[in-house]
GROMACS .gro file of C-alpha atoms in nm:
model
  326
    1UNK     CA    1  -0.307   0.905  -2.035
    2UNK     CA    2  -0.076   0.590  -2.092
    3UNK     CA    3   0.140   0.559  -2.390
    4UNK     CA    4   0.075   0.280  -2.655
    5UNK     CA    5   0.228  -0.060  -2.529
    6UNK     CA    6   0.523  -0.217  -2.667
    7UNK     CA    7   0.683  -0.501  -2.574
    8UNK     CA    8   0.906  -0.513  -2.285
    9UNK     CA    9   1.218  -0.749  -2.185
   10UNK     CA   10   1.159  -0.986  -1.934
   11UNK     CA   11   1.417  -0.891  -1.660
   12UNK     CA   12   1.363  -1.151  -1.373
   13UNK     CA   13   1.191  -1.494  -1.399
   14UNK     CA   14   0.941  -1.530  -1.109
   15UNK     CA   15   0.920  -1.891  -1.071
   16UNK     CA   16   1.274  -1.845  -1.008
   17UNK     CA   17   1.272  -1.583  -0.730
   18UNK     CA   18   0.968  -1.816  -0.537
   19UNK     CA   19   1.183  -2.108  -0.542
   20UNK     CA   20   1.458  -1.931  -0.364
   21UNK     CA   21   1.199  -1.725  -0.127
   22UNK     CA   22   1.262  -1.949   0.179
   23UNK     CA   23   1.601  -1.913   0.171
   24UNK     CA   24   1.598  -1.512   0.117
   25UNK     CA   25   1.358  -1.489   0.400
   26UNK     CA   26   1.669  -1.635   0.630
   27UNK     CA   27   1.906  -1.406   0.496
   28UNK     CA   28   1.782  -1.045   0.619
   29UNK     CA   29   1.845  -0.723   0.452
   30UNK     CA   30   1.896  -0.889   0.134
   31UNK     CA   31   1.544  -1.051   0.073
   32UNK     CA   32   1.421  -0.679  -0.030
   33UNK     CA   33   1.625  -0.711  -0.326
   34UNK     CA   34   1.620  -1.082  -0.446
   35UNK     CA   35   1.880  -1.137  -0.756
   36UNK     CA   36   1.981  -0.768  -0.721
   37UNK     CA   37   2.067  -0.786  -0.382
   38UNK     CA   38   2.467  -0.661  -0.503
   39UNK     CA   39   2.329  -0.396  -0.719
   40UNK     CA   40   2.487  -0.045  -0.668
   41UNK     CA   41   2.192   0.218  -0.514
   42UNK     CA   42   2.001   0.382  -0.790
   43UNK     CA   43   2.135   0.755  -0.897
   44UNK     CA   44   1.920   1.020  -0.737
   45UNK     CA   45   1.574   1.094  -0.894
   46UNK     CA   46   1.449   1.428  -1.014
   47UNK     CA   47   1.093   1.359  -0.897
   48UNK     CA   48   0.998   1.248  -0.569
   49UNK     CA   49   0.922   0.914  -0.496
   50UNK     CA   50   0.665   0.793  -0.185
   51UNK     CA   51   0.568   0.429  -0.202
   52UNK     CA   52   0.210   0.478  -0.085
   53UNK     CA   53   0.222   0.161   0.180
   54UNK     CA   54   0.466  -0.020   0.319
   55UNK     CA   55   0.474  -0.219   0.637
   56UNK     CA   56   0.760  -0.251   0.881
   57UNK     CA   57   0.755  -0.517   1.201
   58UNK     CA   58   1.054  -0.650   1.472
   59UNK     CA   59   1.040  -1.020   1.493
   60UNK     CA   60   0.796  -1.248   1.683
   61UNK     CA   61   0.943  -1.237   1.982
   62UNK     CA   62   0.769  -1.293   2.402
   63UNK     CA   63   0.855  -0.877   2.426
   64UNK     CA   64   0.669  -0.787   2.139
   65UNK     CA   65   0.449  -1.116   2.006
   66UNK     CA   66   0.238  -1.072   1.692
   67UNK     CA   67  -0.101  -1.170   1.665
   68UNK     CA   68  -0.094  -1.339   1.392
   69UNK     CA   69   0.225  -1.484   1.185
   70UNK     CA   70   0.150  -1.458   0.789
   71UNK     CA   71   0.367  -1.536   0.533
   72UNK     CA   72   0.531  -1.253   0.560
   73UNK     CA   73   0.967  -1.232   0.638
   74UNK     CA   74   1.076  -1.318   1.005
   75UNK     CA   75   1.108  -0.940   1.007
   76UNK     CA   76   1.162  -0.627   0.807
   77UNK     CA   77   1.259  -0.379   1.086
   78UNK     CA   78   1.238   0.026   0.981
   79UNK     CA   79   1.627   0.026   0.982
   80UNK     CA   80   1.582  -0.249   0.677
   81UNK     CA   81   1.284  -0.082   0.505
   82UNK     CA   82   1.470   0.210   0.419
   83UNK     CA   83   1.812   0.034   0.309
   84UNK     CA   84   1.553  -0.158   0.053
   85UNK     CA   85   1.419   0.191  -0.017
   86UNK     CA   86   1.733   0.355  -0.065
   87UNK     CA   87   1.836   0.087  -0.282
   88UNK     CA   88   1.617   0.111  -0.556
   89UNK     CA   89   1.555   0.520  -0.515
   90UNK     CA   90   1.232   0.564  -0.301
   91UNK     CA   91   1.262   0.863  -0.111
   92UNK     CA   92   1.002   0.787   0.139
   93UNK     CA   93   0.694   0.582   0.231
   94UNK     CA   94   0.335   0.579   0.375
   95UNK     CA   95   0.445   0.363   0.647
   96UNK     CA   96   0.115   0.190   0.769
   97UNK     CA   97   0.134  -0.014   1.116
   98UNK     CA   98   0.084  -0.408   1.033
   99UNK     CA   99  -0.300  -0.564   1.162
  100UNK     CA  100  -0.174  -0.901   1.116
  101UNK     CA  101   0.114  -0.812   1.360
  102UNK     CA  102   0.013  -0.562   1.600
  103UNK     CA  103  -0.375  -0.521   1.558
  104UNK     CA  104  -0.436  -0.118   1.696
  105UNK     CA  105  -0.111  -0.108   1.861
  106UNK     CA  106   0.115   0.170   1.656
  107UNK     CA  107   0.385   0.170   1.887
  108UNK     CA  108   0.675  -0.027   1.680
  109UNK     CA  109   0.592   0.211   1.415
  110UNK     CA  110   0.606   0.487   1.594
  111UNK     CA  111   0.971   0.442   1.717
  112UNK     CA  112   1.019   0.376   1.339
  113UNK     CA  113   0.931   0.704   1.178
  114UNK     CA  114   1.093   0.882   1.544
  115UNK     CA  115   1.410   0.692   1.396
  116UNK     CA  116   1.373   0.781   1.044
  117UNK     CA  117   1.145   1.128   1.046
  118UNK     CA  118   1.261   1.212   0.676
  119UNK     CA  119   1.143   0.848   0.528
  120UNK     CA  120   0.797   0.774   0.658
  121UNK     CA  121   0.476   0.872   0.781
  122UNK     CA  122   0.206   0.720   0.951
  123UNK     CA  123  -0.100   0.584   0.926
  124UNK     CA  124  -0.268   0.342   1.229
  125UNK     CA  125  -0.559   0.123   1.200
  126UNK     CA  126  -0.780   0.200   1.431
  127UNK     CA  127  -1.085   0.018   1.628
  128UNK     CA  128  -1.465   0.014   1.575
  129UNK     CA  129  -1.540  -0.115   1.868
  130UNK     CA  130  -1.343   0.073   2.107
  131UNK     CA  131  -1.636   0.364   2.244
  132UNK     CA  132  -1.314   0.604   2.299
  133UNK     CA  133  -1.197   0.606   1.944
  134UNK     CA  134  -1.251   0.923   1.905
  135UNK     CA  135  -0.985   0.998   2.177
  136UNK     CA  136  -0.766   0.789   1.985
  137UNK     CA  137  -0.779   0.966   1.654
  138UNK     CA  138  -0.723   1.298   1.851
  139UNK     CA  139  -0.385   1.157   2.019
  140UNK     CA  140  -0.272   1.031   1.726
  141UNK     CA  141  -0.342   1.353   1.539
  142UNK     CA  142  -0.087   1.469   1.830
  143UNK     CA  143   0.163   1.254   1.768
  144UNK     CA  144   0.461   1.336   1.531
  145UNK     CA  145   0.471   1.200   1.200
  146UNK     CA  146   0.106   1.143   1.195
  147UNK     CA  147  -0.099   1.172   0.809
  148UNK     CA  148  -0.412   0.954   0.878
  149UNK     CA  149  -0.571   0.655   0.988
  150UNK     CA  150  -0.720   0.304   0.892
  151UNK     CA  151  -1.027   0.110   0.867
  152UNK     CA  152  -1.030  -0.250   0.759
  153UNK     CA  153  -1.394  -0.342   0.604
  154UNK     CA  154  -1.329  -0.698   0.455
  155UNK     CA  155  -1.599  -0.922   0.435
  156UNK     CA  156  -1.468  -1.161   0.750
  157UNK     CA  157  -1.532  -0.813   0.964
  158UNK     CA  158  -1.907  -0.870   0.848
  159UNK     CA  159  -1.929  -0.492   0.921
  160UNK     CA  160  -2.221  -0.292   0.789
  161UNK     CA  161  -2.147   0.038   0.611
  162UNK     CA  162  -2.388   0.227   0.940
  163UNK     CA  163  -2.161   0.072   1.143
  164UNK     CA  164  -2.184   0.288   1.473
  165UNK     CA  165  -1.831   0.236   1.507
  166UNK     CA  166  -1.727   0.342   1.140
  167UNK     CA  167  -1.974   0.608   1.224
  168UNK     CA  168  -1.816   0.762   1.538
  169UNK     CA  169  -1.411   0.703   1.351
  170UNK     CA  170  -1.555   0.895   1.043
  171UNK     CA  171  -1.643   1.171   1.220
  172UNK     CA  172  -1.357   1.161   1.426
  173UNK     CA  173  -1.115   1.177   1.082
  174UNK     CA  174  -1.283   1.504   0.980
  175UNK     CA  175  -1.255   1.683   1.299
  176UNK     CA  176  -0.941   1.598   1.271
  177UNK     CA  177  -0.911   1.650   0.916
  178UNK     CA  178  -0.742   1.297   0.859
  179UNK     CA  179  -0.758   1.104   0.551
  180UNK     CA  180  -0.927   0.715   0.586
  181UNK     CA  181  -0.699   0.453   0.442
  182UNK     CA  182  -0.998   0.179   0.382
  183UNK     CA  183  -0.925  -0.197   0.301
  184UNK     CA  184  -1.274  -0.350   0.181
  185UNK     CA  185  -1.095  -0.607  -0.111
  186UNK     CA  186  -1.377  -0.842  -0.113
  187UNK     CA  187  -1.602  -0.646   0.010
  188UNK     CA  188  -1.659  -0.378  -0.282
  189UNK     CA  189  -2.011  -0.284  -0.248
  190UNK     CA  190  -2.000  -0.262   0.080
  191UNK     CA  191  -1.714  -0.035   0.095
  192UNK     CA  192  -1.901   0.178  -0.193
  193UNK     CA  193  -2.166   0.231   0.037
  194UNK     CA  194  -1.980   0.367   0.319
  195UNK     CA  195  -1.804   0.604   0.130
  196UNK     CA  196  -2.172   0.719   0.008
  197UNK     CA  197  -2.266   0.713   0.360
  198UNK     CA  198  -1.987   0.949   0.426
  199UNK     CA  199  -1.919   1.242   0.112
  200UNK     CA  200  -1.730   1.491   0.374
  201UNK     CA  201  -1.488   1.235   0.455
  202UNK     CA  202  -1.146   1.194   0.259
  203UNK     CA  203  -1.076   0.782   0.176
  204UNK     CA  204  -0.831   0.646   0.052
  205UNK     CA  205  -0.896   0.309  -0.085
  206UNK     CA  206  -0.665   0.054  -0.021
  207UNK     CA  207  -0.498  -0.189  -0.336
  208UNK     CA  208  -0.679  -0.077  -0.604
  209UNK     CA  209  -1.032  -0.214  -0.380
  210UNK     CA  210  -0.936  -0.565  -0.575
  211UNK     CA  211  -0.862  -0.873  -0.381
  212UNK     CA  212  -0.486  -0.972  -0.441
  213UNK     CA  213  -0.292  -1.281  -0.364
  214UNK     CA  214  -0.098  -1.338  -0.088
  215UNK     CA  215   0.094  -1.619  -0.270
  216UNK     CA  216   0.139  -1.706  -0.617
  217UNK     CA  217  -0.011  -1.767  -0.883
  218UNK     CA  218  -0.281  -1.467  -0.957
  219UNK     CA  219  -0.628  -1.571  -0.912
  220UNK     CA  220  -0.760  -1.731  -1.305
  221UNK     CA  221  -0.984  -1.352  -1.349
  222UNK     CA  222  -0.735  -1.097  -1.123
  223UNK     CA  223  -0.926  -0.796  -1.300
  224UNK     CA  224  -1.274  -0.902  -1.276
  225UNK     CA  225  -1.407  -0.708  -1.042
  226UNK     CA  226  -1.204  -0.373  -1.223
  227UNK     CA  227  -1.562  -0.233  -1.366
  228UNK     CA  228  -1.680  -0.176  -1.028
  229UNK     CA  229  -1.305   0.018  -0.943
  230UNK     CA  230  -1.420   0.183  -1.231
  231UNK     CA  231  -1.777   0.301  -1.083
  232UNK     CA  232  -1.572   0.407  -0.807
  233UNK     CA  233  -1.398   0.724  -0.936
  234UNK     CA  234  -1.706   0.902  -0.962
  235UNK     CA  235  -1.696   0.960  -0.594
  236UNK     CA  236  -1.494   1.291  -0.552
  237UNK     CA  237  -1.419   1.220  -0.211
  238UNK     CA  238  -1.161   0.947  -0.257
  239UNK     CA  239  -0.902   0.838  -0.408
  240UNK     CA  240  -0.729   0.532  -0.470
  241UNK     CA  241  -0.387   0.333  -0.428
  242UNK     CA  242  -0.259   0.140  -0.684
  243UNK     CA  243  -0.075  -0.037  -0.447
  244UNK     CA  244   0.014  -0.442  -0.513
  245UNK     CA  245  -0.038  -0.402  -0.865
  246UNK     CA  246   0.195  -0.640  -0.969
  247UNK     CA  247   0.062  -0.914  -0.751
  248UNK     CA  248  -0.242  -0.961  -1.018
  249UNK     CA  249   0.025  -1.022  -1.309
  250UNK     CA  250  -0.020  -1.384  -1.460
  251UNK     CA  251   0.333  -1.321  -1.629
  252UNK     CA  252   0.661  -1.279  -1.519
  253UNK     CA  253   0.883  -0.999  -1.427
  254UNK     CA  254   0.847  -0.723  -1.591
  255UNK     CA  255   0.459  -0.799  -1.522
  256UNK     CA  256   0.331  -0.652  -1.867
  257UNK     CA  257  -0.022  -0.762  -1.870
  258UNK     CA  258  -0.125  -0.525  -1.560
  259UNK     CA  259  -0.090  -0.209  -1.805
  260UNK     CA  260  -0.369  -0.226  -2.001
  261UNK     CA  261  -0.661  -0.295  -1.696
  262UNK     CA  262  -0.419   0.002  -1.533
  263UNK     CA  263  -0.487   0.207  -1.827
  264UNK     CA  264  -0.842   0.200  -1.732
  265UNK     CA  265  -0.799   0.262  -1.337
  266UNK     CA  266  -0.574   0.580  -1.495
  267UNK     CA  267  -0.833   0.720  -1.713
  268UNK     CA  268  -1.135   0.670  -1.453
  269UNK     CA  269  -0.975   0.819  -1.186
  270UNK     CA  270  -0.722   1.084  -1.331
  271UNK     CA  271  -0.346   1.046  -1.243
  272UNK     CA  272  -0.362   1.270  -1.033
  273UNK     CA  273  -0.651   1.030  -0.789
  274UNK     CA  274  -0.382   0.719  -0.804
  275UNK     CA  275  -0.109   0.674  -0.531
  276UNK     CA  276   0.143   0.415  -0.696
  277UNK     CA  277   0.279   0.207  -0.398
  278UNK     CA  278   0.424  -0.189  -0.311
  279UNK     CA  279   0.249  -0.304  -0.037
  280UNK     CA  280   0.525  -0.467   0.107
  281UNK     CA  281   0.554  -0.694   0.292
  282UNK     CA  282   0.263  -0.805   0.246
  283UNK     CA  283   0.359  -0.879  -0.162
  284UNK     CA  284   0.696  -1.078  -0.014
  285UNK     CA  285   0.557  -1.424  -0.152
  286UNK     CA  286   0.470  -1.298  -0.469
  287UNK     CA  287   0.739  -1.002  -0.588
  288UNK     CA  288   1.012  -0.883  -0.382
  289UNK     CA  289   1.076  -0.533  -0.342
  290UNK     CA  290   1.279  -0.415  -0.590
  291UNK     CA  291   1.030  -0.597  -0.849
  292UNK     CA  292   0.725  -0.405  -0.691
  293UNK     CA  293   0.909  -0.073  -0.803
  294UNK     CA  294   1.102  -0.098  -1.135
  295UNK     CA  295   0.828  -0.213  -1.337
  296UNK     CA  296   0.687   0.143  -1.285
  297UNK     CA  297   1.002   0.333  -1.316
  298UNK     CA  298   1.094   0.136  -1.613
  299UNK     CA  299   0.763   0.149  -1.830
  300UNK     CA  300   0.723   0.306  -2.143
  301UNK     CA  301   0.326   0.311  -2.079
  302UNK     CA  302   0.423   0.667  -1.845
  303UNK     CA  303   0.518   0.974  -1.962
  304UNK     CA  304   0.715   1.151  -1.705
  305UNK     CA  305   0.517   1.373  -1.539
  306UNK     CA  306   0.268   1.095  -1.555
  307UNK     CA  307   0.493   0.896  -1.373
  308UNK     CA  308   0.605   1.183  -1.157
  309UNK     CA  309   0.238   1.207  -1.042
  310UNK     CA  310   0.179   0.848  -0.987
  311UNK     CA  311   0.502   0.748  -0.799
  312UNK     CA  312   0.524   1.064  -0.573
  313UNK     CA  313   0.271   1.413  -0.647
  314UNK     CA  314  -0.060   1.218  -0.548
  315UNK     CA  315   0.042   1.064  -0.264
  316UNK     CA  316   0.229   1.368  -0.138
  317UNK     CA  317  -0.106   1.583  -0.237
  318UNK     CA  318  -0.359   1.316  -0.042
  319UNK     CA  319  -0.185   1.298   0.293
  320UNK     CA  320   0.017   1.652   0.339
  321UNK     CA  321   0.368   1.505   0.322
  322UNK     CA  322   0.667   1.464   0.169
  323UNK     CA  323   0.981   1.307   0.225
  324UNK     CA  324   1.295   1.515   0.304
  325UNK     CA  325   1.526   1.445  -0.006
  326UNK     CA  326   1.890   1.319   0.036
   0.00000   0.00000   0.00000
C-alpha cells in the first residue's frame, strides 16, 4: 500500500511556527499559511482534492456569540477558508459546522457554502436530546449543499451506545440516506459498540477515532490506542478520516514519524475506506494549514493514485460530492 520510507527534508521548524502563533492569530488571512504566507498559489492538480473537515466561524461577537471560545483563531470566516484552500491547491472541503462555536446551530455555515457552492459541503451536528430530531435531519436533507450529519460520543457526553437519542438520529440518517460523521476520541469502545448496534447505518469516524492534541507537544504514546483503529476496519459499514494526522507527530515539519502507524490504518482499512483531511481549525495550535496538507502531497510513502484516493476519491465516494474544479 505505502512505499518504503526514506528520509525526508525537514521544511518548517515547529517550535518556530508556535512561538509566532499569537501573533499570526492577529494578522487574519495570513495565519492559514504561517512562513508561506507570500507563497505564489499552487499550479492546478490533476486529481481532486477535498479536505475531509474543516471548520469555518465569524468572530465572537453579541450578534452571533459562541458558546465556547477554544484556542482556536479570532476567526476564520468561509471567505478566508477558501483563500487558505486555494493557496495550497484544495479544491474543496467537508465543511463541518463548529460545536465549540455554535453547538446545533448550522446557520453561519450555511450562508458559507450558499456563498461558496463549488468549495464546500455540509455536515451539522445534530442533538440527542432534542425529541424532533428526526424533523431536523429531514430539513437539513432539504437544504442545499447538504452530505450528512454529526454525532459527538466523547466520553464527557457519558452517552451509552442505546442511547434513545442516537437511536431515533440513526434511524433518521438512513431514511434519509445520510452518512454519520461520529467523534468518540476517547471513547473507542463505546463508539465500537454503537456502530455494532447500528450495521445499516453509514459512519464515518471522526480523526482517525484517536484522541489528538489541541496544543503541542503530542501526548508521550499518540498511537497507542491504533490496535483498536485497527479492530475497527472490520466493520463494513464505516469508514474512517484520517483527519489531524499530523497533530500526533513528535517531530517537526515534515512530520515523518506518522507514516509508519499510517501504514497500518492504510492496510486495515483499504485506501479506498480513508478520507485524508486537516481538521482545521481545530489543529491551529499545533500545525497551520498549509503544514496539515503538504506533508501528504509531498510524501514519497503514496503512489499517486494512492494519493489520488486518499486526498480526494474516498471522500468524494463516502458523501456524494465533489467540488466544482477551477
Amino acid at each position: 500500500m505505502l512505499k518504503p520510507p526514506t528520509t525526508e527534508n525537514a521544511l518548517i521548524d515547529r517550535r518556530g511556527i508556535l512561538r509566532t502563533g499569537a501573533a499570526l492569530a492577529a494578522v487574519g488571512p495570513a495565519l492559514l499559511h504561517g512562513e508561506h504566507a507570500k507563497a505564489q498559489p499552487r499550479s492546478a492538480s490533476p486529481m481532486t482534492i477535498i479536505d475531509a473537515q474543516v471548520h469555518a466561524y465569524a468572530a465572537n461577537t453579541p450578534e452571533r456569540p459562541w458558546h465556547s471560545v477554544p484556542n482556536w483563531p479570532p476567526h476564520v470566516t468561509g471567505d478566508e477558508m477558501v483563500a487558505a484552500m486555494n493557496k495550497v491547491g484544495v479544491d474543496g472541503a467537508i465543511y463541518v459546522s463548529p460545536f465549540s462555536m455554535y453547538e446545533y446551530d448550522s446557520s453561519y455555515a450555511v450562508g458559507v457554502q450558499k456563498a461558496h457552492p463549488d468549495k464546500f459541503a455540509l455536515v451539522k451536528p445534530v442533538n440527542p436530546d432534542d425529541p424532533a430530531v428526526a424533523d431536523v435531519i429531514t430539513d437539513w436533507k432539504k437544504t442545499p449543499g447538504t452530505v450528512g450529519i454529526r454525532v459527538i460520543m466523547s466520553r464527557e457526553s457519558k452517552r451509552a451506545p442505546d442511547d434513545p437519542g442516537f437511536d431515533r438520529i440513526l434511524r433518521a440518517a438512513v431514511r434519509n440516506d445520510f452518512p454519520v460523521n461520529v467523534l468518540f476520541t476517547g471513547n473507542i469502545d463505546a463508539g465500537t459498540a454503537l456502530i455494532d448496534r447500528h450495521p445499516d447505518v453509514r459512519f464515518v469516524i471522526d480523526h482517525l477515532g484517536i484522541q489528538q492534541p489541541s496544543v503541542p507537544p503530542a501526548p508521550p504514546q499518540p498511537w497507542a490506542e491504533l490496535p483498536k483503529v485497527l479492530d475497527l476496519a472490520k466493520r463494513k459499514n464505516a469508514v474512517i478520516k484520517v483527519t489531524g494526522a499530523c497533530t500526533l507527530s513528535k517531530e517537526p515539519y515534515p512530520f515523518p514519524d506518522i507514516w509508519d502507524p499510517l501504514a497500518r490504518v492504510f492496510d486495515a482499512w483499504g485506501i479506498e475506506r480513508c478520507l485524508w483531511g486537516t481538521d482545521w481549525t481545530r489543529a491551529f495550535a499545533v500545525v497551520n494549514y498549509e503544514q496539515g496538507v503538504e506533508p501528504f502531497l509531498k510524501t514519497n510513502r503514496l503512489s499517486d493514485s494512492d494519493r489520488a484516493t486518499l486526498m480526494g476519491g474516498a471522500c468524494a465516494k463516502a458523501y456524494g460530492w465533489s467540488p466544482k474544479k477551477a
